[in-house]
Short mmCIF file of C-alpha atoms in Angstrom, two decimals:
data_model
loop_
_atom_site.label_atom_id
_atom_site.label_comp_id
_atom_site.label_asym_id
_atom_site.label_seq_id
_atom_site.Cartn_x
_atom_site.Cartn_y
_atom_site.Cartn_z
CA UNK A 1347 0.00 0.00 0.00
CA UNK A 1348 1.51 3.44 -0.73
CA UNK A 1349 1.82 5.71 1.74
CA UNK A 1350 0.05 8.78 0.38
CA UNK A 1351 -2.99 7.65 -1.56
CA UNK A 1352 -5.31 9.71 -3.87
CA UNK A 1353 -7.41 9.79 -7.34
CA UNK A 1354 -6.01 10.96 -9.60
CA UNK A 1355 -9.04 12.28 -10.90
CA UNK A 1356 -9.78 14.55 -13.75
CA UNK A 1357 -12.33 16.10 -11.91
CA UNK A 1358 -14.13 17.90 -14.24
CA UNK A 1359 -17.00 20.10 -12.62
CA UNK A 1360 -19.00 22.98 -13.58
CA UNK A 1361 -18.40 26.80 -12.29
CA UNK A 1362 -20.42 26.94 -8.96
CA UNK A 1363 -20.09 23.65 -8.07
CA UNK A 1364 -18.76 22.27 -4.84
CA UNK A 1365 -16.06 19.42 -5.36
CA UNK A 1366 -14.61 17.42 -2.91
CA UNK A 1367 -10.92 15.23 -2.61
CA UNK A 1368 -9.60 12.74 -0.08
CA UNK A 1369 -6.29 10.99 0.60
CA UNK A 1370 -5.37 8.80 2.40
CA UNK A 1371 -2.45 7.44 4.59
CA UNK A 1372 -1.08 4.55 5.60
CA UNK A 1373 0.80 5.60 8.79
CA UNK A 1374 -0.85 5.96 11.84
CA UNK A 1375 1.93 7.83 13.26
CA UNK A 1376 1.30 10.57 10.56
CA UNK A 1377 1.84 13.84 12.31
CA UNK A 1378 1.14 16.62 10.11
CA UNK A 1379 -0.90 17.37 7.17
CA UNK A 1380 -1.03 19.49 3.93
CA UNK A 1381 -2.83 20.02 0.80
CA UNK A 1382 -0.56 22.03 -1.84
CA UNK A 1383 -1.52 23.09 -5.15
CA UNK A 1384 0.45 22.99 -7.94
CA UNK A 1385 -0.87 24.55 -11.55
CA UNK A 1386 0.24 23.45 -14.53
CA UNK A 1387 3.72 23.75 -15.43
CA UNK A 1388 4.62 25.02 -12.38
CA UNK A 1389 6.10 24.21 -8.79
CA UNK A 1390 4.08 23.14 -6.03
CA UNK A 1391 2.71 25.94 -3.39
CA UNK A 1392 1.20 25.43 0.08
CA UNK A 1393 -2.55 25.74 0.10
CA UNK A 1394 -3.52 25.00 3.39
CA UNK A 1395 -2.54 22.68 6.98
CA UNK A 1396 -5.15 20.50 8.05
CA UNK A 1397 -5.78 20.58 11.75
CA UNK A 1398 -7.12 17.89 13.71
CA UNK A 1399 -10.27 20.32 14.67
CA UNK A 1400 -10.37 21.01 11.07
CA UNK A 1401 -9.74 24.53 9.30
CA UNK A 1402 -11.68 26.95 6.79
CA UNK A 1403 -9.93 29.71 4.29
CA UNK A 1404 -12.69 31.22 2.49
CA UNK A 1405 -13.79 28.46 0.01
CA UNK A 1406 -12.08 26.51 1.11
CA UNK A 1407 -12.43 23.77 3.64
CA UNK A 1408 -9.91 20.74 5.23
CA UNK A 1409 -10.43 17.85 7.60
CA UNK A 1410 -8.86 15.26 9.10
CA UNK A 1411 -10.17 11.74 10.07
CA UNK A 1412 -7.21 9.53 12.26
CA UNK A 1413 -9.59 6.89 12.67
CA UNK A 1414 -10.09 6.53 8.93
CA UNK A 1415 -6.67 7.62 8.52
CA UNK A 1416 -7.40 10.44 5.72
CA UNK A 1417 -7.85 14.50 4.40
CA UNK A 1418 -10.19 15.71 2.65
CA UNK A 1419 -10.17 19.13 0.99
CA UNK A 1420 -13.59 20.45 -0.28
CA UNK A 1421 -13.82 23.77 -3.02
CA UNK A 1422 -17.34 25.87 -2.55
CA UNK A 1423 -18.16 27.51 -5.26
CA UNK A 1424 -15.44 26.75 -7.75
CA UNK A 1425 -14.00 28.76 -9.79
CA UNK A 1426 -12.11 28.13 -13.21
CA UNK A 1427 -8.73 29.87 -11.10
CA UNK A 1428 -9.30 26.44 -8.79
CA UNK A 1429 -8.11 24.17 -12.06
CA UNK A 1430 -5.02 22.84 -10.51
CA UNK A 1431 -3.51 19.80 -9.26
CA UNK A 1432 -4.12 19.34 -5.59
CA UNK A 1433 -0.96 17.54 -3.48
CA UNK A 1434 -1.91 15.58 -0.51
CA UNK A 1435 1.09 15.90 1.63
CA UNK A 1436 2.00 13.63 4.87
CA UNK A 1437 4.82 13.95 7.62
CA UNK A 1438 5.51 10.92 9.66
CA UNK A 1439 6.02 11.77 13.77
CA UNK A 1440 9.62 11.32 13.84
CA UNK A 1441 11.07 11.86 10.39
CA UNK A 1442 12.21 14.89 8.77
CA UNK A 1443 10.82 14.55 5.64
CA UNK A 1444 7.12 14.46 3.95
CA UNK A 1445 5.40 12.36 1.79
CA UNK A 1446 3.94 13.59 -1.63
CA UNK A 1447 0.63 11.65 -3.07
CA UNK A 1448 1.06 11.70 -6.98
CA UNK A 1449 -2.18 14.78 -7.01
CA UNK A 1450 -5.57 14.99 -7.60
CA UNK A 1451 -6.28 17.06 -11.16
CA UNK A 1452 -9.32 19.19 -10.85
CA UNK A 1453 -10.54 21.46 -14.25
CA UNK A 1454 -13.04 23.56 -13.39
CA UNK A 1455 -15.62 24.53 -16.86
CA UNK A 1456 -17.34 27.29 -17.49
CA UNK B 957 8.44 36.99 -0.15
CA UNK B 958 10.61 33.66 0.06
CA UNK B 959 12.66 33.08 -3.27
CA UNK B 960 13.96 29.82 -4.58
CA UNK B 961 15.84 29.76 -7.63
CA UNK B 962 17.11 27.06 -9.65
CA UNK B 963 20.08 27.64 -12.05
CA UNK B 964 17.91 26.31 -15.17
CA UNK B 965 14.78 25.90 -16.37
CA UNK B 966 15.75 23.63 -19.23
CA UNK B 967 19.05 21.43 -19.75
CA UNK B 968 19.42 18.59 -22.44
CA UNK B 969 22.55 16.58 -21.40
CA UNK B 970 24.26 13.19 -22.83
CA UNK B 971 24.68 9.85 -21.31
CA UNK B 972 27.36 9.36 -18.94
CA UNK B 973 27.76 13.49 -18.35
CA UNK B 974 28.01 14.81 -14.98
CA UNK B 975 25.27 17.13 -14.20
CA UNK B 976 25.23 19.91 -11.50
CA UNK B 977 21.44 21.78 -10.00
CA UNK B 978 21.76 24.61 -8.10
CA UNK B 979 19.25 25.31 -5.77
CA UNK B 980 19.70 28.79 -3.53
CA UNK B 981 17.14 30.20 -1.18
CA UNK B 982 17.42 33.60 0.37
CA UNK B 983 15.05 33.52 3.64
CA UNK B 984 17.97 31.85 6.00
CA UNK B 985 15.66 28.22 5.75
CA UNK B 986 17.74 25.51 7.57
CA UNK B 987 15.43 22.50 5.29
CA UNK B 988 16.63 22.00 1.97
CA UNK B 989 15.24 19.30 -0.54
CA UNK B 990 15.39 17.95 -3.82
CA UNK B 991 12.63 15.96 -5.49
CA UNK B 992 11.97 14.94 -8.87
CA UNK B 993 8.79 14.61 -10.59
CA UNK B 994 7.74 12.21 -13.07
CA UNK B 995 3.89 11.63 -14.85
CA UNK B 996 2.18 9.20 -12.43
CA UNK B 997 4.77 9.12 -9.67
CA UNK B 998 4.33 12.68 -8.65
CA UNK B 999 7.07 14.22 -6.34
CA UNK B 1000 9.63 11.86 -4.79
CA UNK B 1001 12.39 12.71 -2.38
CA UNK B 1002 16.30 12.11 -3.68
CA UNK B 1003 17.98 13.70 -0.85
CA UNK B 1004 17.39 16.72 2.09
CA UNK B 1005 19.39 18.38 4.29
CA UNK B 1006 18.35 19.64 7.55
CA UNK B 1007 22.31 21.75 8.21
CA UNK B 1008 25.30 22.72 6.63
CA UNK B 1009 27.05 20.11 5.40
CA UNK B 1010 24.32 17.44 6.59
CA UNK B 1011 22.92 15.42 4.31
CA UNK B 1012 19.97 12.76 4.58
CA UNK B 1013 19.10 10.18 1.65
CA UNK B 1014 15.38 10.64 0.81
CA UNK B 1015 13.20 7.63 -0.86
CA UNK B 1016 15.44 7.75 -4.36
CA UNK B 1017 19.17 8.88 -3.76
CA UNK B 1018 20.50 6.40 -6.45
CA UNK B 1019 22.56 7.74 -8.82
CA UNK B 1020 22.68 11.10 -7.11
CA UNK B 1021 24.66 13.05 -4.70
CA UNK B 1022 24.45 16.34 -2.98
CA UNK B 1023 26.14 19.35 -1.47
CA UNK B 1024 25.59 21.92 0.90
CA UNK B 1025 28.90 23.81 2.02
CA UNK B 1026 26.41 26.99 2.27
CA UNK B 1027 23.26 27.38 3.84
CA UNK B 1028 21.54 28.86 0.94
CA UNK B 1029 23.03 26.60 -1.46
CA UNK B 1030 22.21 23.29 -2.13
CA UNK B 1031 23.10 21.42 -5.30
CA UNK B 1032 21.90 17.70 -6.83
CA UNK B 1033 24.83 16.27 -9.01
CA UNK B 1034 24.32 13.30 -10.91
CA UNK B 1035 27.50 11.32 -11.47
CA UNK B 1036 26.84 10.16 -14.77
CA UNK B 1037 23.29 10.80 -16.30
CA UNK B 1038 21.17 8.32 -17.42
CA UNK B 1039 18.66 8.40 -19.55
CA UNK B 1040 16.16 7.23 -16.84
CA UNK B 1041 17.13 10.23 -14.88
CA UNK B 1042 15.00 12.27 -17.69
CA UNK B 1043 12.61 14.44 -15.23
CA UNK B 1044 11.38 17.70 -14.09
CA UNK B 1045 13.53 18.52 -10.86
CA UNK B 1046 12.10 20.61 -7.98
CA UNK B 1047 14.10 22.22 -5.20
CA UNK B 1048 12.33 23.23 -2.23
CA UNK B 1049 13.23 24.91 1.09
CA UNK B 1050 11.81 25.54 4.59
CA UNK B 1051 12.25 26.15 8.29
CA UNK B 1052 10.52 23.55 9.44
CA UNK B 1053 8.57 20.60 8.36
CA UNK B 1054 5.75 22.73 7.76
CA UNK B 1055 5.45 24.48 4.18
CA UNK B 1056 8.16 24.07 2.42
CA UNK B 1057 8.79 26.88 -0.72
CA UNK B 1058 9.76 25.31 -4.00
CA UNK B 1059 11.52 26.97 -6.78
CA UNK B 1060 10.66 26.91 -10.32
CA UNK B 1061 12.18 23.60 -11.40
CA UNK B 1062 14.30 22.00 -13.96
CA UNK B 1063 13.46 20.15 -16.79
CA UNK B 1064 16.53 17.66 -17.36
CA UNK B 1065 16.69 15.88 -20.62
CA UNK B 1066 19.13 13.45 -21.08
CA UNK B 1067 19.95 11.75 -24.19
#
């Protein structure tokens, strides 16, 4: 089982809509948790932490479940700007280094 | 803002060459790392270090090595290039394990 798990999607969704992505992980001892968002042809860049009480930026909304042992990230009200890859990221209690999952591609249409 | 630059944002190289990345960050970040990305794979580690001169193997050192003899430098040297080592490369630095700021990247070709 890998590590960092997620679909790799396309999602393809209409302007408006609200679109939602998990990952999951395969270490319990995961300590810390990121989504990232990388557009196309270019690097990666932080989008959010995901707290344990779970956190809101805007449209933007991220959650953690330990006992299911995965993120989610859910988009309100998506715009065609939100057409991106989406980067689960995992760090391991202990280690100095995260884990990448291989993205979820979203493409947002007008 | 935080500023990572790479030394290239293309390079085409032959078999058996030695190739050097630069990688220098200007916000004083103790982190450094080097990942490459492939279609599929998406970003895996190849080496980080955490200090001057410290160096830790991430999930794919093969066929690389690294160097940090600055703290805003950090370069990826591959010994003799392979073709399999075709890939977009991605430096990234960061105080902590928290977000970690990536440069631009370098798409390595090598014939």
């Amino acid at each position: 089982r890998k590590e960092v798990e997620q679909d790799p999607g396309p999602f393809n969704v209409p302007e408006g809509a609200t679109v939602a992505f998990n990952c999951t992980y395969s270490n319990s001892a995961s300590q810390s948790f990121f989504w990232y968002r990388q557009d196309c042809r270019k690097e990666p860049k932080l989008l959010m932490s995901v707290y344990s009480s779970g956190n809101e930026d805007g449209r933007f909304t991220a959650q953690l479940n330990r006992a299911s042992q995965y993120i989610s990230l859910l988009i309100r009200d998506s715009k065609l700007s939100d057409s991106a890859t989406y980067l689960c990221v995992v760090n391991n209690k202990g280690y100095q280094k995260v884990t990448f999952g291989t993205g979820t591609k979203l493409q947002v249409i007008p | 803002d935080v500023k990572v630059t790479q030394s290239s944002r293309y390079l085409v190289k032959r078999t058996g060459e030695k190739v050097f990345l630069e990688c220098v960050q200007d916000m004083d970040h103790e982190n450094m790392f080097w990942y490459r990305q492939d279609p599929g794979l998406g970003l895996r580690l190849i080496y980080f270090s955490y200090d001057v001169k410290m160096k830790e193997k991430g999930d794919i050192p093969e066929g690389y090595s690294v160097s940090r003899e600055k703290k805003e430098r950090f370069s990826l040297i591959l010994e003799s290039a392979s073709t399999n080592q075709t890939s977009m490369y991605l430096c990234a630095s960061g105080l902590a394990l928290d977000e970690q700021f990536f440069g631009p990247g370098t798409r390595l070709t090598v014939l």
